[in-house]
mmCIF file of C-alpha atoms and ligand atoms in Angstrom:
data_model
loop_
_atom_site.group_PDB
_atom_site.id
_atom_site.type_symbol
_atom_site.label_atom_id
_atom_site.label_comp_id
_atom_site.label_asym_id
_atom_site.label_seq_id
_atom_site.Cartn_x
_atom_site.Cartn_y
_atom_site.Cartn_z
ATOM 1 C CA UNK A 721 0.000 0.000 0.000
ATOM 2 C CA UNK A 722 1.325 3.765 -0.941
ATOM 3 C CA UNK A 723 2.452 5.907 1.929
ATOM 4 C CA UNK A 724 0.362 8.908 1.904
ATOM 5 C CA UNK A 725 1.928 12.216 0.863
ATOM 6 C CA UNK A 726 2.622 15.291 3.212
ATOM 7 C CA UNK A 727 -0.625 17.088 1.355
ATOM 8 C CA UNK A 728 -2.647 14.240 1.935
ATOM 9 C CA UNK A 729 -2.512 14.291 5.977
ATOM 10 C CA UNK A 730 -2.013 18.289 5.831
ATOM 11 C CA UNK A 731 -5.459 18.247 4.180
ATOM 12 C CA UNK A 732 -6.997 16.292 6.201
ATOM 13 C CA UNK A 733 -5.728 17.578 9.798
ATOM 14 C CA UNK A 734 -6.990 20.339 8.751
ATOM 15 C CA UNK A 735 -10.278 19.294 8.301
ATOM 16 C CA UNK A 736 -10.654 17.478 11.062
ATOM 17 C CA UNK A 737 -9.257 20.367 13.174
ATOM 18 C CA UNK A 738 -11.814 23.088 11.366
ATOM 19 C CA UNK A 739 -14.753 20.280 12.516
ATOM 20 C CA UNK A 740 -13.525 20.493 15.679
ATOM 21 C CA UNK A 741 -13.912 24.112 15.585
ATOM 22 C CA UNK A 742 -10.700 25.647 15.122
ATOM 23 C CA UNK A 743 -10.378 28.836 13.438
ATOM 24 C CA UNK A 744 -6.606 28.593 12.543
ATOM 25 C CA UNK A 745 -6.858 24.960 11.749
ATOM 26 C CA UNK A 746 -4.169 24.927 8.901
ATOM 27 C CA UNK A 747 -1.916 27.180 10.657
ATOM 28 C CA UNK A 748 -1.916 24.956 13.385
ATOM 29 C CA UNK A 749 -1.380 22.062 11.737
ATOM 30 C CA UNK A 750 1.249 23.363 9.258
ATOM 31 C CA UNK A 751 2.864 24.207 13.118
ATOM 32 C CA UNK A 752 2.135 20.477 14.676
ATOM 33 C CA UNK A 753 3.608 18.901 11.055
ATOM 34 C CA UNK A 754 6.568 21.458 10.625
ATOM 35 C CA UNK A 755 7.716 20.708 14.550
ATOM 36 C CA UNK A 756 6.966 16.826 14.384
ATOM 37 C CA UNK A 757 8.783 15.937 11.041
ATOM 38 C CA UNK A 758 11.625 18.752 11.940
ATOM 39 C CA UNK A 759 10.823 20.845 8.548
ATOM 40 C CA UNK A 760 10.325 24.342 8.123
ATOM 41 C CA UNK A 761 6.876 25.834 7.623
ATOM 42 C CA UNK A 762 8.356 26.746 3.919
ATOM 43 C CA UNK A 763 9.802 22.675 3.764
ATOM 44 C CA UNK A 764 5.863 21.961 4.189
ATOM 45 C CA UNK A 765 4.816 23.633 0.815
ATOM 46 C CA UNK A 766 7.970 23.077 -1.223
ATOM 47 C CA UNK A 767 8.264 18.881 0.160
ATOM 48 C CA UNK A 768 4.681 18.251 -0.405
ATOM 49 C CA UNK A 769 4.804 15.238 -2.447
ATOM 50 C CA UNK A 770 6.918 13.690 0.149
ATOM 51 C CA UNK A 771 5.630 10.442 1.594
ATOM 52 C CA UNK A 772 5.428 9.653 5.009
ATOM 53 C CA UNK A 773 6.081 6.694 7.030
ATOM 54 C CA UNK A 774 3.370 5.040 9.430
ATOM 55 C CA UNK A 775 5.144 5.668 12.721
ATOM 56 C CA UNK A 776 5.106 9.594 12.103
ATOM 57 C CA UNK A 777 1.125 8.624 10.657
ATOM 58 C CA UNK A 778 0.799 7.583 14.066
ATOM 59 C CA UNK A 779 2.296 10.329 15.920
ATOM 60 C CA UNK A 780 1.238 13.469 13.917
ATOM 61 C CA UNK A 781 -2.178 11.380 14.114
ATOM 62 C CA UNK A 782 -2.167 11.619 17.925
ATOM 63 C CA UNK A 783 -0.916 15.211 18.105
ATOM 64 C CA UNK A 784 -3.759 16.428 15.872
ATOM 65 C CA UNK A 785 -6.492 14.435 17.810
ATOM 66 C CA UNK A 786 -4.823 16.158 21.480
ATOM 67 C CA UNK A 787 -5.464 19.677 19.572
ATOM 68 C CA UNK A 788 -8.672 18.753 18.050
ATOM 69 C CA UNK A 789 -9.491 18.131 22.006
ATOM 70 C CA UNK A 790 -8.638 21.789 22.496
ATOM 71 C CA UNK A 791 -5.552 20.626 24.841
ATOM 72 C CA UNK A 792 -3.684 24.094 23.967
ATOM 73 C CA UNK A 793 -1.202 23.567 20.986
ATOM 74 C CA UNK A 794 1.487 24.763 23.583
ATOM 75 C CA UNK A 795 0.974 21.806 25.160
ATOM 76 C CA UNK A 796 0.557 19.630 22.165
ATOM 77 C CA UNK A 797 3.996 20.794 20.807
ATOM 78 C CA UNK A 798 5.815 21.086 24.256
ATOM 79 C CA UNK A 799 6.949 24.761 23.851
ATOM 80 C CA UNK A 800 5.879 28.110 23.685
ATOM 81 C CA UNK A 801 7.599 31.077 22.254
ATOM 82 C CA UNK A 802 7.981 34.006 24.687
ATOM 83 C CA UNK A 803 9.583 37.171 24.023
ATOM 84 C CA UNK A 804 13.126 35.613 22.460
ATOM 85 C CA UNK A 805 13.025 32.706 24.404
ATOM 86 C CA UNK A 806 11.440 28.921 23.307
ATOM 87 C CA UNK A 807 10.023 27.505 26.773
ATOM 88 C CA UNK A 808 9.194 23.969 27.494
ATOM 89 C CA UNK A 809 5.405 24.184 28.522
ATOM 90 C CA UNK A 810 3.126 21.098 30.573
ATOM 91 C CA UNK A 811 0.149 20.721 31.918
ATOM 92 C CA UNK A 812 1.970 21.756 34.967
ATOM 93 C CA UNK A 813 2.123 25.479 34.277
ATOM 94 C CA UNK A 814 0.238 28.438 32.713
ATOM 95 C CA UNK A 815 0.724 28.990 28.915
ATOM 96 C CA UNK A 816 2.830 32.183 28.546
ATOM 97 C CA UNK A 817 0.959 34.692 26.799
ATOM 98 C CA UNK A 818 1.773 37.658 24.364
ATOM 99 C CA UNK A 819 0.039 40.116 26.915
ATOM 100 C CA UNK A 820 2.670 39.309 29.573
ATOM 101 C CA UNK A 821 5.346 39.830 26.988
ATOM 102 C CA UNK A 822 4.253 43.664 27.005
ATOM 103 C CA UNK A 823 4.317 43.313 31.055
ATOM 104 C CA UNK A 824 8.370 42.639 30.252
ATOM 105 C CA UNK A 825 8.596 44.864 28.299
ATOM 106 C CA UNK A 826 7.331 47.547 30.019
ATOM 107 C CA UNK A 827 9.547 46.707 32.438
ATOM 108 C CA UNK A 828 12.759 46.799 30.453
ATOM 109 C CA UNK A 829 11.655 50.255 29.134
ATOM 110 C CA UNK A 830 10.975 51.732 32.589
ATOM 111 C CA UNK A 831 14.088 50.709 33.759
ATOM 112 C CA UNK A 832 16.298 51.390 30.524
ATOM 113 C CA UNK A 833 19.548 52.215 31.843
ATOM 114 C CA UNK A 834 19.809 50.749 35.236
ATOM 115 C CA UNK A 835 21.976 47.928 35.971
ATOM 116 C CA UNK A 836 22.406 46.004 39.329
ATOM 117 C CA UNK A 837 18.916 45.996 40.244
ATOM 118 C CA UNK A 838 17.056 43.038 42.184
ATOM 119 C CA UNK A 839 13.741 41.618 40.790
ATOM 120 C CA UNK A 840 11.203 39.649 42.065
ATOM 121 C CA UNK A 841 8.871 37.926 40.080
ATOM 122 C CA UNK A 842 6.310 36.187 42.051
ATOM 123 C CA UNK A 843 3.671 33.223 40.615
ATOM 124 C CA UNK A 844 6.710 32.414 37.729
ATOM 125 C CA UNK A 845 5.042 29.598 36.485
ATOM 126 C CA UNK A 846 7.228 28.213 33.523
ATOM 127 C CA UNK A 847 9.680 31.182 34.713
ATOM 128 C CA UNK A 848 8.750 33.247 31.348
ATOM 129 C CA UNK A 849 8.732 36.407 33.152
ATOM 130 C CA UNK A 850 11.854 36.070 35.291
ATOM 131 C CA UNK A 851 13.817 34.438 32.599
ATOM 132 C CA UNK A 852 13.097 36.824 29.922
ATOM 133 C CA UNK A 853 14.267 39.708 32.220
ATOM 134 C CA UNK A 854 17.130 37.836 33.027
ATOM 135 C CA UNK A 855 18.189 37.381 29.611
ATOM 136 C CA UNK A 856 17.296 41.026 28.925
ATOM 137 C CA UNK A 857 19.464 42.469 31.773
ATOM 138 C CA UNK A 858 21.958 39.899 32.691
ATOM 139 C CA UNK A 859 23.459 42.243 35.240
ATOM 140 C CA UNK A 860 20.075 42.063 37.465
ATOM 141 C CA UNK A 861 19.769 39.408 40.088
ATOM 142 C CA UNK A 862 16.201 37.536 39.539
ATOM 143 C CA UNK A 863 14.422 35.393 42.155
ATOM 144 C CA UNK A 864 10.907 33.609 41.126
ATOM 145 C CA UNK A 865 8.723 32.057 43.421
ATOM 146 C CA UNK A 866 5.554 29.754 42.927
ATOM 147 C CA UNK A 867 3.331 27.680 45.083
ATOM 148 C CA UNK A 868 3.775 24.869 42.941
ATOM 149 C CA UNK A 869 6.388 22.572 43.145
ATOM 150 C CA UNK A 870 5.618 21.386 40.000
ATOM 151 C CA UNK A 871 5.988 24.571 37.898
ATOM 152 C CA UNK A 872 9.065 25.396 40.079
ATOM 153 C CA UNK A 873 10.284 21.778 38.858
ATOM 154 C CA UNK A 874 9.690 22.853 34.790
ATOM 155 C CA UNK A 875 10.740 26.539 35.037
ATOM 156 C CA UNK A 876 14.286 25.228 37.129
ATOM 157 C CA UNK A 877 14.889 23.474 33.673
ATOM 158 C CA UNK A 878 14.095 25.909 31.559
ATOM 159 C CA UNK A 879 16.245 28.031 33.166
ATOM 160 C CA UNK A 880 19.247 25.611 33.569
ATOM 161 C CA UNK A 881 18.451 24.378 29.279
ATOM 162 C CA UNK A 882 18.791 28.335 28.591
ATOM 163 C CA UNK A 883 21.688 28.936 30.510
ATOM 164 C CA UNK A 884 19.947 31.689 32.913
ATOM 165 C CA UNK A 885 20.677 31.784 36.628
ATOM 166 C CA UNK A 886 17.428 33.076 38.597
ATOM 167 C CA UNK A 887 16.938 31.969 42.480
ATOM 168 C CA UNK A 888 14.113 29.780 42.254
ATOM 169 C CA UNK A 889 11.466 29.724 45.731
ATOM 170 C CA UNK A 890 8.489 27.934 46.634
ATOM 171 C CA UNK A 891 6.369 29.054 48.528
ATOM 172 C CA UNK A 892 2.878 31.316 48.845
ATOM 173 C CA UNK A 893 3.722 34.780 47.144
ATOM 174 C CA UNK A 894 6.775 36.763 48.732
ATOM 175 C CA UNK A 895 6.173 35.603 52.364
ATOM 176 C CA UNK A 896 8.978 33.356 52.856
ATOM 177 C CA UNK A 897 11.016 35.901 50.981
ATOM 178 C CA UNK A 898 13.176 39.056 52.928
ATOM 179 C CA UNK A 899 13.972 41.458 50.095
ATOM 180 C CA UNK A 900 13.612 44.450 49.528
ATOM 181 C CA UNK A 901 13.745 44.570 45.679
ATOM 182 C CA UNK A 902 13.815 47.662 43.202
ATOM 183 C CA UNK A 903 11.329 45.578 41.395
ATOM 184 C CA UNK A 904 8.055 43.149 42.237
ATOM 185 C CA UNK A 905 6.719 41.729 39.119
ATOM 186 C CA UNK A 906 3.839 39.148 39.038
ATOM 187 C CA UNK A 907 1.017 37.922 36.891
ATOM 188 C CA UNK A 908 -0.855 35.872 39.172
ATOM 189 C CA UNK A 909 -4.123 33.907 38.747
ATOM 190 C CA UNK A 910 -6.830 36.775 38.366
ATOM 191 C CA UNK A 911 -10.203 35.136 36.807
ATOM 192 C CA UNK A 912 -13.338 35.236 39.018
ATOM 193 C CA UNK A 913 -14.839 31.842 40.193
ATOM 194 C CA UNK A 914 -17.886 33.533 38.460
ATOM 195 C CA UNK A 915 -16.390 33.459 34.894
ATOM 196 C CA UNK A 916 -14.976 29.849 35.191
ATOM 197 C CA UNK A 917 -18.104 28.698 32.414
ATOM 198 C CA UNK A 918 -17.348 31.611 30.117
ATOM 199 C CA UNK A 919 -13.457 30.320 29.746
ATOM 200 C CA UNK A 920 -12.309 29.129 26.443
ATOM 201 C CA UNK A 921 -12.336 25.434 26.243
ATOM 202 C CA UNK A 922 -8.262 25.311 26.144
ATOM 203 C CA UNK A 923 -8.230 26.707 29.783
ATOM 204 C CA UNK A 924 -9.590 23.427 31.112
ATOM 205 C CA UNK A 925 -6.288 21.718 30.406
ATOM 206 C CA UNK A 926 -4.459 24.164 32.437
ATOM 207 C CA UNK A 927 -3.777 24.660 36.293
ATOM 208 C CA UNK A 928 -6.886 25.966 38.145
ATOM 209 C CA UNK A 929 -4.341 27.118 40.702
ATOM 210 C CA UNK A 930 -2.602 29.426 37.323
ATOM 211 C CA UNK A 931 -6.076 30.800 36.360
ATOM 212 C CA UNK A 932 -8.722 31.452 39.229
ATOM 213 C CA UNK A 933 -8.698 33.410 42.198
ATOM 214 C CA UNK A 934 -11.737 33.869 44.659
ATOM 215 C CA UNK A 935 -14.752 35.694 43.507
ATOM 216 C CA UNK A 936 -13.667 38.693 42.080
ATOM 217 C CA UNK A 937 -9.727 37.728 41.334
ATOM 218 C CA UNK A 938 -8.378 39.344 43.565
ATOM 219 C CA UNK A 939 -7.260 36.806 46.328
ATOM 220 C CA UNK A 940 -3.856 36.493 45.458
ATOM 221 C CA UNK A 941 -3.175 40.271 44.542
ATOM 222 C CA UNK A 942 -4.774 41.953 47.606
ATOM 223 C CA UNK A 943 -2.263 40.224 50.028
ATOM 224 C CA UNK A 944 0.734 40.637 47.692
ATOM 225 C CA UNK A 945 -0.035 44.518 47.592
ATOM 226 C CA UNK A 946 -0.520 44.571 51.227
ATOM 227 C CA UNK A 947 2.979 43.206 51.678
ATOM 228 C CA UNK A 948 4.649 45.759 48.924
ATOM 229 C CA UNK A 949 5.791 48.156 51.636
ATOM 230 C CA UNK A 950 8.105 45.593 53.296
ATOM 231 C CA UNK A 951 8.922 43.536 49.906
ATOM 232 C CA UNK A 952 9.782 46.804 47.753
ATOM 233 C CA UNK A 953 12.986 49.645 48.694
ATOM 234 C CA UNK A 954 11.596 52.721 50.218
ATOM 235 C CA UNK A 955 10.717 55.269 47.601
ATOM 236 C CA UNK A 956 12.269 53.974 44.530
ATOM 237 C CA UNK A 957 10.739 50.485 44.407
ATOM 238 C CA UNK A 958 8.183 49.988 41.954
ATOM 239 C CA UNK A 959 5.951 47.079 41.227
ATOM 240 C CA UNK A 960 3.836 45.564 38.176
ATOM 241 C CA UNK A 961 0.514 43.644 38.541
ATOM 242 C CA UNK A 962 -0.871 41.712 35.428
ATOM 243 C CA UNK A 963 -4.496 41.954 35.331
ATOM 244 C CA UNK A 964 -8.007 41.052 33.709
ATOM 245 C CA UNK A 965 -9.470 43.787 31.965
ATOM 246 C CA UNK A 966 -12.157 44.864 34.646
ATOM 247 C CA UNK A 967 -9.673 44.550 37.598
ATOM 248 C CA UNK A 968 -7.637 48.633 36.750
ATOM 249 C CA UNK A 969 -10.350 50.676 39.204
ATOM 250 C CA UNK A 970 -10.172 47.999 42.212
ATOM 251 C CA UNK A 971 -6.599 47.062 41.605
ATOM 252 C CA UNK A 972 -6.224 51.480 41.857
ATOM 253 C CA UNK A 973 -8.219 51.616 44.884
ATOM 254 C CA UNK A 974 -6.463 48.861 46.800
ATOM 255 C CA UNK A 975 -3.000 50.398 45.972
ATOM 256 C CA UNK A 976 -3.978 53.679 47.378
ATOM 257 C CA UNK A 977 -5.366 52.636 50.139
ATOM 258 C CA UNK A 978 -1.999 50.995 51.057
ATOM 259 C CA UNK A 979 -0.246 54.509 50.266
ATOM 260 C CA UNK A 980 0.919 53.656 46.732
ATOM 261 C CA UNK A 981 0.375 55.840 43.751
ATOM 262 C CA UNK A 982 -0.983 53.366 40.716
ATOM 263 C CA UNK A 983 -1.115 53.585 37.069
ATOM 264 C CA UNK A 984 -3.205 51.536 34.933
ATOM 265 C CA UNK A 985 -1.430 50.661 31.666
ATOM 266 C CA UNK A 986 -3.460 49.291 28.133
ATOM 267 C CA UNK A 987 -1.965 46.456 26.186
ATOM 268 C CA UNK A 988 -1.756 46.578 22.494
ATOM 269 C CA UNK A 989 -5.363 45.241 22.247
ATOM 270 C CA UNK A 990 -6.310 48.935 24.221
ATOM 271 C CA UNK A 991 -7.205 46.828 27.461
ATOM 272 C CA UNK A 992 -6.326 48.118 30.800
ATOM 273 C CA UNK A 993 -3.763 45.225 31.601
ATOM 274 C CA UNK A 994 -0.864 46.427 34.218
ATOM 275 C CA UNK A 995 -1.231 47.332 37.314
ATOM 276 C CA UNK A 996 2.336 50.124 37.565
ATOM 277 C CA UNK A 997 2.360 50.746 41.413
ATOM 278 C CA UNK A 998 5.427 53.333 42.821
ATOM 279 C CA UNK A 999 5.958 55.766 45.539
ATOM 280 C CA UNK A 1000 3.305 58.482 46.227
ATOM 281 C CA UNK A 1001 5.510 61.660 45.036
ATOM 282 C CA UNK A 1002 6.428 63.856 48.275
HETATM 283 C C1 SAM B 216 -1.310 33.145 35.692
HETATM 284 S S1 SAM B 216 -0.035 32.005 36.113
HETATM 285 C C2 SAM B 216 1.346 32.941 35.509
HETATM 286 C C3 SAM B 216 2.583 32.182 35.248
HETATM 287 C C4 SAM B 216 3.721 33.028 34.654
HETATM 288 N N1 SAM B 216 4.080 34.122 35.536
HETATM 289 C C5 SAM B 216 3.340 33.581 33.298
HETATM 290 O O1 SAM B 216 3.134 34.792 33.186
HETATM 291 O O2 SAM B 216 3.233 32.798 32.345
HETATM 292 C C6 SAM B 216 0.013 32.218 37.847
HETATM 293 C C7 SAM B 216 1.060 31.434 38.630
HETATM 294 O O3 SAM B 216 0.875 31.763 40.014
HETATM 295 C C8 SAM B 216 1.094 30.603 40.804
HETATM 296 N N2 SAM B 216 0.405 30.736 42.083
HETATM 297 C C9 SAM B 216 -0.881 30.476 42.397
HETATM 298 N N3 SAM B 216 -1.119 30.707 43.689
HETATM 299 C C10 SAM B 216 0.061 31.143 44.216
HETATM 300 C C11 SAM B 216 0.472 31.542 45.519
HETATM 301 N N4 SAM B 216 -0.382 31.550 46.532
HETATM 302 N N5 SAM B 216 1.757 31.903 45.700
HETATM 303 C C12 SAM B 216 2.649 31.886 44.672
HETATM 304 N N6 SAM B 216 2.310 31.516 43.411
HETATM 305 C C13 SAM B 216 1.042 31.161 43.185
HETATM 306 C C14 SAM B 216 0.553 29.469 39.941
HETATM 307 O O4 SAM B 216 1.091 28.232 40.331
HETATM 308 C C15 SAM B 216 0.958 29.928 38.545
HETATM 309 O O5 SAM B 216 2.204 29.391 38.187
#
């Protein structure tokens, strides 16, 4: 029996992933193929007479039928792309996502010029945030903490496979941790138990402890603000909160209430996203 060509099963994972509701089916598949047979995307349109042999039938098979489950294709592939950095990705951690790569960046712009500074970035997850800033500014001393051991255990290796040295901690936000730093970065769980049914399908597969956060999504922010005046350095430490779209005006309120002066910053989308808390001016 003929092997069937790299067309043939790009055709049809595409179909299958389009019935399964997919709105970048071929993309996606041209991204599950192109990783799986280690082509390029271009190999996939200039090889596509190419047969292929029944144990990759098998696996690009399986890998299709995990995405056409909605299992994120993060997870599918094993890695996710954030800011200049491929991370390995599993069910144990949050999928890094291109909103928190403008949280980085806002972070590298604030803080341009300055070298020697000490970050925290609390809730690391795969360690996307802290690594990223650690490969930006490779003169600043990064510590992460999370609450699970298991993302701890898959953001360690990421940061040992890319070469980064960031002090890794486990524990419940900053409270095992002295400080202070000129920096507190986190983007913590922040959906609402209320909008759990309204969640894309995709989020199922990923930690409940990553996405939700009490009622209103707040849980986990309220105490880490409450604790910025002993984590951050007196007057010039500054901190940045990730956060759903709704959350700028309580996030606001909380901070001044604690004595912090807080700006709420858009992503590229125009949705109030970050949560920029300094020093009240004196
Ligand atoms: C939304 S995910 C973000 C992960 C990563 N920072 C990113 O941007 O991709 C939130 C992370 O916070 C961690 N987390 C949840 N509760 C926590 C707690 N009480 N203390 C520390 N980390 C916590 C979760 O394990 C998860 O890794």
């Amino acid at each position: 029996m003929s092997l069937p060509t790299l067309m043939d099963l790009v055709r049809r994972s595409t179909d299958y992933l389009t019935k399964h509701g997919l709105p970048n089916a071929r993309r996606e598949t041209e991204w599950i193929f192109a990783e799986t047979l280690g082509l390029s995307r271009m190999d996939l349109y200039t090889r596509f007479d190419m047969p292929i042999e029944e144990t990759d039938v098998i696996r690009l098979r399986e890998l299709v039928q995990r995405r056409g489950r909605r299992e994120p294709l993060a997870y599918v592939l094993g890695t996710q792309d954030f800011m200049s950095l491929q991370l390995k990705v599993g069910p144990g951690v949050l999928v890094p996502r291109p909103e928190t790569e403008e949280l980085v960046e806002l972070i590298l712009k604030t803080f341009a010029d300055r070298e020697d500074l000490r970050v925290l970035d609390v809730g690391t997850g795969s360690g996307a945030i802290a690594l990223a800033l650690k490969q930006a500014r490779p003169t600043w001393t990064v510590s992460a903490s999370d609450v699970s051991s298991e993302a701890l255990q898959i953001a360690r290796a990421n940061g040992e496979r890319l070469g980064l040295t960031v002090e890794w901690h486990e524990g419940h936000l900053a409270a095992h941790l002295p400080g202070p730093f000129d920096i507190v970065v986190a983007n913590l769980p922040y959906i609402g138990e209320l909008e759990r049914n309204l969640c894309d399908p995709e989020l199922a597969f990923e930690p409940a402890l990553a996405l939700f956060a009490g009622n209103d999504g707040l849980d986990l922010i309220r105490p880490l603000l409450a604790d910025f005046k002993r984590l951050l350095v007196p007057a010039t430490g500054q901190a940045f909160l990730e956060h759903g779209w709704q959350q700028g005006p309580a996030i606001s309120l909380l901070a001044q209430e604690h004595g912090w002066c807080c700006a709420i910053v858009a992503d590229g989308g125009g949705k109030d996203r970050i949560a920029h808390i300094t020093a009240l001016a004196k």
